[in-house]
């Protein structure tokens, strides 16, 4: 089944696709080595900070670095995996839900 006919999957795809560049070009810039930082990423980050006055980005507290690392190590790979799965029509999550329901039915019998 095509992604175009799966409206909910389309919404999830849009969510994950937009997060990949945001994570790489804005959120995780301070953690990346300098050779991976571009003028574009610095300009976008500066634009975000000046436009939205996000206090966590303007003067980040020490603990906020942990959240940036989680975004880099968990959210980015998850977003890439989910994007790929949604485009291919992989129903891993849907199949897991079906198996759980079947297991509950067997236990009730």
mmCIF file of C-alpha atoms in Angstrom:
data_model
loop_
_atom_site.group_PDB
_atom_site.id
_atom_site.type_symbol
_atom_site.label_atom_id
_atom_site.label_comp_id
_atom_site.label_asym_id
_atom_site.label_seq_id
_atom_site.Cartn_x
_atom_site.Cartn_y
_atom_site.Cartn_z
ATOM 1 C CA UNK A 1 0.000 0.000 0.000
ATOM 2 C CA UNK A 2 1.364 3.399 -0.976
ATOM 3 C CA UNK A 3 2.237 6.022 1.647
ATOM 4 C CA UNK A 4 -0.174 8.402 -0.117
ATOM 5 C CA UNK A 5 -3.162 6.271 0.894
ATOM 6 C CA UNK A 6 -2.109 5.928 4.541
ATOM 7 C CA UNK A 7 -3.036 9.304 6.052
ATOM 8 C CA UNK A 8 -1.799 8.624 9.576
ATOM 9 C CA UNK A 9 1.513 7.291 8.271
ATOM 10 C CA UNK A 10 1.807 10.418 6.123
ATOM 11 C CA UNK A 11 1.528 12.577 9.261
ATOM 12 C CA UNK A 12 4.147 10.480 11.059
ATOM 13 C CA UNK A 13 6.415 10.668 8.026
ATOM 14 C CA UNK A 14 6.142 14.450 7.942
ATOM 15 C CA UNK A 15 6.988 14.594 11.664
ATOM 16 C CA UNK A 16 10.101 12.419 11.362
ATOM 17 C CA UNK A 17 11.344 13.894 8.066
ATOM 18 C CA UNK A 18 11.250 17.430 9.455
ATOM 19 C CA UNK A 19 13.071 16.429 12.628
ATOM 20 C CA UNK A 20 16.177 14.982 10.953
ATOM 21 C CA UNK A 21 17.464 18.300 9.519
ATOM 22 C CA UNK A 22 16.371 20.222 12.630
ATOM 23 C CA UNK A 23 18.342 17.874 14.865
ATOM 24 C CA UNK A 24 21.440 18.033 12.671
ATOM 25 C CA UNK A 25 21.366 21.714 11.707
ATOM 26 C CA UNK A 26 20.066 23.402 14.865
ATOM 27 C CA UNK A 27 19.754 21.316 18.007
ATOM 28 C CA UNK A 28 23.001 19.350 18.141
ATOM 29 C CA UNK A 29 25.401 21.899 16.656
ATOM 30 C CA UNK A 30 27.268 22.490 19.957
ATOM 31 C CA UNK A 31 27.991 18.755 20.267
ATOM 32 C CA UNK A 32 29.232 18.206 16.733
ATOM 33 C CA UNK A 33 32.929 18.432 15.884
ATOM 34 C CA UNK A 34 33.855 21.675 14.131
ATOM 35 C CA UNK A 35 34.435 19.955 10.778
ATOM 36 C CA UNK A 36 30.744 18.896 10.784
ATOM 37 C CA UNK A 37 29.486 22.363 11.675
ATOM 38 C CA UNK A 38 28.612 24.497 8.673
ATOM 39 C CA UNK A 39 27.867 28.166 8.175
ATOM 40 C CA UNK A 40 24.301 27.139 7.406
ATOM 41 C CA UNK A 41 23.942 25.360 10.750
ATOM 42 C CA UNK A 42 25.351 28.349 12.647
ATOM 43 C CA UNK A 43 23.099 30.759 10.739
ATOM 44 C CA UNK A 44 19.990 28.627 11.328
ATOM 45 C CA UNK A 45 20.792 28.220 15.010
ATOM 46 C CA UNK A 46 21.370 31.965 15.374
ATOM 47 C CA UNK A 47 18.099 32.687 13.554
ATOM 48 C CA UNK A 48 16.232 30.284 15.845
ATOM 49 C CA UNK A 49 17.705 31.808 19.003
ATOM 50 C CA UNK A 50 17.087 35.423 17.983
ATOM 51 C CA UNK A 51 13.594 34.734 16.650
ATOM 52 C CA UNK A 52 12.194 32.536 19.412
ATOM 53 C CA UNK A 53 14.345 33.615 22.374
ATOM 54 C CA UNK A 54 14.590 30.005 23.518
ATOM 55 C CA UNK A 55 16.299 30.259 26.915
ATOM 56 C CA UNK A 56 17.677 26.738 26.682
ATOM 57 C CA UNK A 57 19.510 27.620 23.492
ATOM 58 C CA UNK A 58 20.558 31.145 24.486
ATOM 59 C CA UNK A 59 22.220 30.146 27.745
ATOM 60 C CA UNK A 60 21.812 26.392 28.167
ATOM 61 C CA UNK A 61 21.914 24.972 31.689
ATOM 62 C CA UNK A 62 24.426 22.200 32.265
ATOM 63 C CA UNK A 63 21.765 19.490 32.440
ATOM 64 C CA UNK A 64 20.360 20.510 29.040
ATOM 65 C CA UNK A 65 23.390 18.965 27.339
ATOM 66 C CA UNK A 66 22.077 15.542 28.376
ATOM 67 C CA UNK A 67 18.872 16.197 26.439
ATOM 68 C CA UNK A 68 20.844 17.225 23.366
ATOM 69 C CA UNK A 69 22.868 13.998 23.589
ATOM 70 C CA UNK A 70 19.635 11.995 23.895
ATOM 71 C CA UNK A 71 18.328 13.720 20.806
ATOM 72 C CA UNK A 72 21.509 12.915 18.895
ATOM 73 C CA UNK A 73 21.834 9.301 20.066
ATOM 74 C CA UNK A 74 18.157 8.294 20.273
ATOM 75 C CA UNK A 75 15.809 10.660 18.432
ATOM 76 C CA UNK A 76 17.954 11.028 15.289
ATOM 77 C CA UNK A 77 18.423 7.268 14.656
ATOM 78 C CA UNK A 78 14.761 6.639 15.506
ATOM 79 C CA UNK A 79 13.652 9.344 13.068
ATOM 80 C CA UNK A 80 15.808 7.920 10.284
ATOM 81 C CA UNK A 81 14.575 4.375 10.985
ATOM 82 C CA UNK A 82 10.932 5.486 11.116
ATOM 83 C CA UNK A 83 11.228 7.508 7.908
ATOM 84 C CA UNK A 84 12.685 4.539 6.076
ATOM 85 C CA UNK A 85 10.058 2.172 7.469
ATOM 86 C CA UNK A 86 7.163 4.469 6.631
ATOM 87 C CA UNK A 87 8.372 4.994 3.069
ATOM 88 C CA UNK A 88 8.749 1.243 2.541
ATOM 89 C CA UNK A 89 5.386 0.500 4.133
ATOM 90 C CA UNK A 90 6.997 -1.554 6.909
ATOM 91 C CA UNK A 91 4.344 -2.389 9.493
ATOM 92 C CA UNK A 92 6.584 -3.365 12.418
ATOM 93 C CA UNK A 93 4.578 -1.405 14.978
ATOM 94 C CA UNK A 94 1.204 -2.501 13.637
ATOM 95 C CA UNK A 95 2.305 -6.156 13.631
ATOM 96 C CA UNK A 96 3.540 -5.859 17.218
ATOM 97 C CA UNK A 97 0.124 -4.551 18.295
ATOM 98 C CA UNK A 98 -1.649 -7.416 16.519
ATOM 99 C CA UNK A 99 0.581 -10.003 18.216
ATOM 100 C CA UNK A 100 -0.120 -8.464 21.611
ATOM 101 C CA UNK A 101 -3.899 -8.613 21.003
ATOM 102 C CA UNK A 102 -3.666 -12.254 19.879
ATOM 103 C CA UNK A 103 -1.678 -13.124 22.994
ATOM 104 C CA UNK A 104 -4.308 -11.507 25.239
ATOM 105 C CA UNK A 105 -7.098 -13.436 23.474
ATOM 106 C CA UNK A 106 -5.270 -16.742 24.030
ATOM 107 C CA UNK A 107 -4.728 -15.945 27.711
ATOM 108 C CA UNK A 108 -8.427 -15.165 28.175
ATOM 109 C CA UNK A 109 -9.516 -18.529 26.708
#
